[in-house]
Short mmCIF file of C-alpha atoms in Angstrom, two decimals:
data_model
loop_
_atom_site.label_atom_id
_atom_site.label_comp_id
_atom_site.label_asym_id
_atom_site.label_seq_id
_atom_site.Cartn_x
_atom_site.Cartn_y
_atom_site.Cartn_z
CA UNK P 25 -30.80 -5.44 6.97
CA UNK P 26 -27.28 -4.90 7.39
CA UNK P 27 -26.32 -4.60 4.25
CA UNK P 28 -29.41 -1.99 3.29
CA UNK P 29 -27.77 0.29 6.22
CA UNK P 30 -24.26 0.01 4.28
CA UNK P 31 -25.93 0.92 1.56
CA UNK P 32 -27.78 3.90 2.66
CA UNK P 33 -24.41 4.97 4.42
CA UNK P 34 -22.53 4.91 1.48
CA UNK P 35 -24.74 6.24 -0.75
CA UNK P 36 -25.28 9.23 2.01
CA UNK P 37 -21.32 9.47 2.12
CA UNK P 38 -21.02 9.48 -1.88
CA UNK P 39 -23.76 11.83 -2.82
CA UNK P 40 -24.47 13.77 0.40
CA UNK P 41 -20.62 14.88 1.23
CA UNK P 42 -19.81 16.32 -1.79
CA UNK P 43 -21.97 19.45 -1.83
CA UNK P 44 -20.85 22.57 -4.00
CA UNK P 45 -17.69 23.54 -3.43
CA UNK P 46 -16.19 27.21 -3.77
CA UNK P 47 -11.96 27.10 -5.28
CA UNK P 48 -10.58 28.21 -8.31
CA UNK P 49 -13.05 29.68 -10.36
CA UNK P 50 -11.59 27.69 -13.53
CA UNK P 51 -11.26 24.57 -12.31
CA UNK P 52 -14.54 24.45 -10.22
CA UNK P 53 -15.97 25.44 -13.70
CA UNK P 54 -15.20 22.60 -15.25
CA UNK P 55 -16.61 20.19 -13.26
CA UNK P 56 -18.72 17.75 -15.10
CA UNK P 57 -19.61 13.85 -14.98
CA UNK P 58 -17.89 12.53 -12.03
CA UNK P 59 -16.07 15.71 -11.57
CA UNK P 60 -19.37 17.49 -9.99
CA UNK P 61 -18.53 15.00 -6.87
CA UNK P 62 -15.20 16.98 -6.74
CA UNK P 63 -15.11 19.28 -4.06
CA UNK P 64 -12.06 22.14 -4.73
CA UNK P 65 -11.08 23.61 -1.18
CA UNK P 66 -11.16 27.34 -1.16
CA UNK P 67 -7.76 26.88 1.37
CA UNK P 68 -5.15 23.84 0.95
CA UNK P 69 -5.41 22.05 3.90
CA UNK P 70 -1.82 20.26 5.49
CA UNK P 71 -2.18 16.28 5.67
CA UNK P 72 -0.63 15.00 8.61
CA UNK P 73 2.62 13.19 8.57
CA UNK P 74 1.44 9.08 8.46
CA UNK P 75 3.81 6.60 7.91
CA UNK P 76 3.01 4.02 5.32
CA UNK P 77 4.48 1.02 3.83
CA UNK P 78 5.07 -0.73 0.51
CA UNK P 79 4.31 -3.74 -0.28
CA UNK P 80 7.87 -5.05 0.33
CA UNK P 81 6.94 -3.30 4.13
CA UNK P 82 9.91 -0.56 3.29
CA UNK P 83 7.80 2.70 5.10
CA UNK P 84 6.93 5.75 2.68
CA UNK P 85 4.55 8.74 2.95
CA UNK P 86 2.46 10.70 0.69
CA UNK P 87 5.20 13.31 1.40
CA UNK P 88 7.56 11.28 -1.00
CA UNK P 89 5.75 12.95 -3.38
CA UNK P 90 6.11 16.48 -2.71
CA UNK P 91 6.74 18.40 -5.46
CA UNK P 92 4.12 17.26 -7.71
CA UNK P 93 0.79 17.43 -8.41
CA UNK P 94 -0.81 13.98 -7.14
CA UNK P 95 -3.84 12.08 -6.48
CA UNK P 96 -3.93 9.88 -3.62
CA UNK P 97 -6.81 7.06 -3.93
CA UNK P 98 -7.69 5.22 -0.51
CA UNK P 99 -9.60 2.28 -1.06
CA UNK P 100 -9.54 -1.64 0.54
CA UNK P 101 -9.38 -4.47 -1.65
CA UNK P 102 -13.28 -5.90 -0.55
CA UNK P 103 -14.33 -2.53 -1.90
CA UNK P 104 -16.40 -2.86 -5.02
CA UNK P 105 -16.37 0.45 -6.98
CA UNK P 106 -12.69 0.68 -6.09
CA UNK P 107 -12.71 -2.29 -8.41
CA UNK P 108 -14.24 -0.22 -11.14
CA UNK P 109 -12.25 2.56 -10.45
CA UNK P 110 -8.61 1.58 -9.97
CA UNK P 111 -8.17 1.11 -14.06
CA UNK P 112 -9.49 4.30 -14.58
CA UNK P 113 -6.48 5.56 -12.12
CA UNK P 114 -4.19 3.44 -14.03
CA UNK P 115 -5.02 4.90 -17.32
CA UNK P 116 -4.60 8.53 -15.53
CA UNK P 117 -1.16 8.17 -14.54
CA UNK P 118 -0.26 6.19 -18.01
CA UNK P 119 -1.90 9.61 -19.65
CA UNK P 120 -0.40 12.68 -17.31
CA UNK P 121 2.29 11.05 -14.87
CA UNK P 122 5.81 12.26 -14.78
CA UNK P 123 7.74 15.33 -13.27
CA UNK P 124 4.13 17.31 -12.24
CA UNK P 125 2.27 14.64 -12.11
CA UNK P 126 1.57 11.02 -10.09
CA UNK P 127 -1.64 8.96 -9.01
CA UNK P 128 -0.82 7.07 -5.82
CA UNK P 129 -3.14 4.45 -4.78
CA UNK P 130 -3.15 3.80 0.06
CA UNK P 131 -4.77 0.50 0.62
CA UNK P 132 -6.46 1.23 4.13
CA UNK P 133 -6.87 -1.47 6.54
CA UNK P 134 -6.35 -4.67 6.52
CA UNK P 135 -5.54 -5.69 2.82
CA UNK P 136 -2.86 -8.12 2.81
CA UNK P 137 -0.35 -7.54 0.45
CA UNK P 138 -1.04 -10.93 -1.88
CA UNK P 139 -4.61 -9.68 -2.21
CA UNK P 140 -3.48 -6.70 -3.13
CA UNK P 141 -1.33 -8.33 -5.77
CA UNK P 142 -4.19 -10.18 -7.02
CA UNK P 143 -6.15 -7.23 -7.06
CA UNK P 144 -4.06 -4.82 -9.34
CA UNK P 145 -3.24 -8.45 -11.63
CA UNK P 146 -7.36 -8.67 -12.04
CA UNK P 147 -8.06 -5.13 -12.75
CA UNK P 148 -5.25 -4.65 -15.07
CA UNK P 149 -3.38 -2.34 -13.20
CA UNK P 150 0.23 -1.67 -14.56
CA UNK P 151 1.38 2.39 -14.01
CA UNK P 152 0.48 2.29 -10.15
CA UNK P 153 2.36 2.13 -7.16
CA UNK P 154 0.39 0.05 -4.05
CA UNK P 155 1.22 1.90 -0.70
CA UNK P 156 -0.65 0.24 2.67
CA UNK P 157 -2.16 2.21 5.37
CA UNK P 158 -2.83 -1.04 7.54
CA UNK P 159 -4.15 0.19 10.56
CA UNK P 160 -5.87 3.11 8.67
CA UNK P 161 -4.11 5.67 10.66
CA UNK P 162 -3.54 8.24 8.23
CA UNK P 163 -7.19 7.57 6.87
CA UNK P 164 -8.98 8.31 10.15
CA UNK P 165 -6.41 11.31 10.97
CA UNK P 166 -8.27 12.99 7.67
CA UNK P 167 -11.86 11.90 7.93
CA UNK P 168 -11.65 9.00 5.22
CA UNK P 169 -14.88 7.69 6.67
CA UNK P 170 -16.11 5.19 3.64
CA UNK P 171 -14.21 3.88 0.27
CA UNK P 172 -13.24 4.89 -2.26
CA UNK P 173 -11.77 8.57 -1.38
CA UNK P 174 -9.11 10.37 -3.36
CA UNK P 175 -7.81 13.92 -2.57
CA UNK P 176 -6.03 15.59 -5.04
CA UNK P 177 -2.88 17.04 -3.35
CA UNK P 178 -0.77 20.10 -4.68
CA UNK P 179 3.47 20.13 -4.66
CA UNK P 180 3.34 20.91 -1.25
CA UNK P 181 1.52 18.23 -0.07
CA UNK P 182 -1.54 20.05 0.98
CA UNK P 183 -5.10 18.48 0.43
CA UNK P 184 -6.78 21.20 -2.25
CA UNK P 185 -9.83 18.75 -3.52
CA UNK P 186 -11.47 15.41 -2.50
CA UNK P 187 -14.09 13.12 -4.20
CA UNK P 188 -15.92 10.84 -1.63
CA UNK P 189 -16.87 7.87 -4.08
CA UNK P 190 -16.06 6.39 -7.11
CA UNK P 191 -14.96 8.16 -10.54
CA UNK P 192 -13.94 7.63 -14.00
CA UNK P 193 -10.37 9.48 -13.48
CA UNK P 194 -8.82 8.54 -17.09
CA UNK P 195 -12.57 10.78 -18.26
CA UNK P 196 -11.95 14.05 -20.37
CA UNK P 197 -13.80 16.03 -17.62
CA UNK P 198 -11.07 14.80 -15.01
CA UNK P 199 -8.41 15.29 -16.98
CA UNK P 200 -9.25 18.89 -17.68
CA UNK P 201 -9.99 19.52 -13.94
CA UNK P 202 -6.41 18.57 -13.01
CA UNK P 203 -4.69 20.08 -15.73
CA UNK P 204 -6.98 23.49 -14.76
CA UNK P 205 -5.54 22.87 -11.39
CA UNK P 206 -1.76 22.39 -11.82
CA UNK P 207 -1.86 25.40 -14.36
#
């Protein structure tokens, strides 16, 4: 019974939260596949500042990445279709990262860093750098209420899109919504 009432949360959370979303007339057009879960803010909206930590427990932010054009992936290691997911976010930043450009994955919760490890080893992730958000402070400060999430975040560090569930990232149609949005 438990488990059916995950279910029907998540599904609610995936499907229900990402409504139609007004922004950029270009990019918003382009939404298709996965990308129709992507809902384009018609304002950017500040992120708090939340400290993180590596893996190797030296602190970092998502503001260490100011300047770019990122996406930020929270998602938990027990977390299924992050499984699925995170080698689709791997092959994104293999494709587009550099100077603009980054995919930064927060682990949120309690994920300890071997399973982590493990983790990116099983799924085949190379490109991606593993930041923790252990006590899933900076997720609850901006409503990450079920896993995956990723917000797409502009140089400033501002919040301009977020897609509540899973997506194929390294997809055509997602890689022709971001580029529409860093033009």
């Amino acid at each position: 019974m438990l488990r059916l009432l995950f279910a029907v949360i998540y599904t609610a959370l995936t499907f229900g939260a990402n409504g139609a979303a007004a922004g950029p007339a270009e990019a918003a057009a382009l939404r298709t596949g996965d990308m129709r879960k992507l809902v384009i803010h018609e304002a950017p909206k500040p992120l708090p500042e939340q400290g993180l930590v590596a893996l190797d427990e030296a602190p970092s932010s998502l503001s260490d990445w100011k300047g770019k054009w990122v996406v930020a992936n929270f998602w938990a290691t027990w977390c299924a279709p992050c499984r699925e997911e995170m080698p689709t976010l791997d092959a994104l930043q293999a494709a587009m990262g550099g100077e603009r450009f980054a995919v930064v994955t927060v682990a949120t919760g309690r994920n300890a860093v071997p399973a982590i490890t493990r983790f990116f080893d099983e799924a085949g992730v190379r490109h991606l750098p593993a930041l923790r958000d252990p006590k899933s402070a900076l997720a609850r400060q901006i409503g990450v209420m079920g896993l995956p999430v990723t917000l797409v975040l502009d140089p400033e560090g501002r919040e301009v899109a977020r897609l509540i569930g899973d997506a194929v990232w390294d997809s055509p149609e997602a890689r022709a919504v971001l580029a529409e949005m860093m033009d």
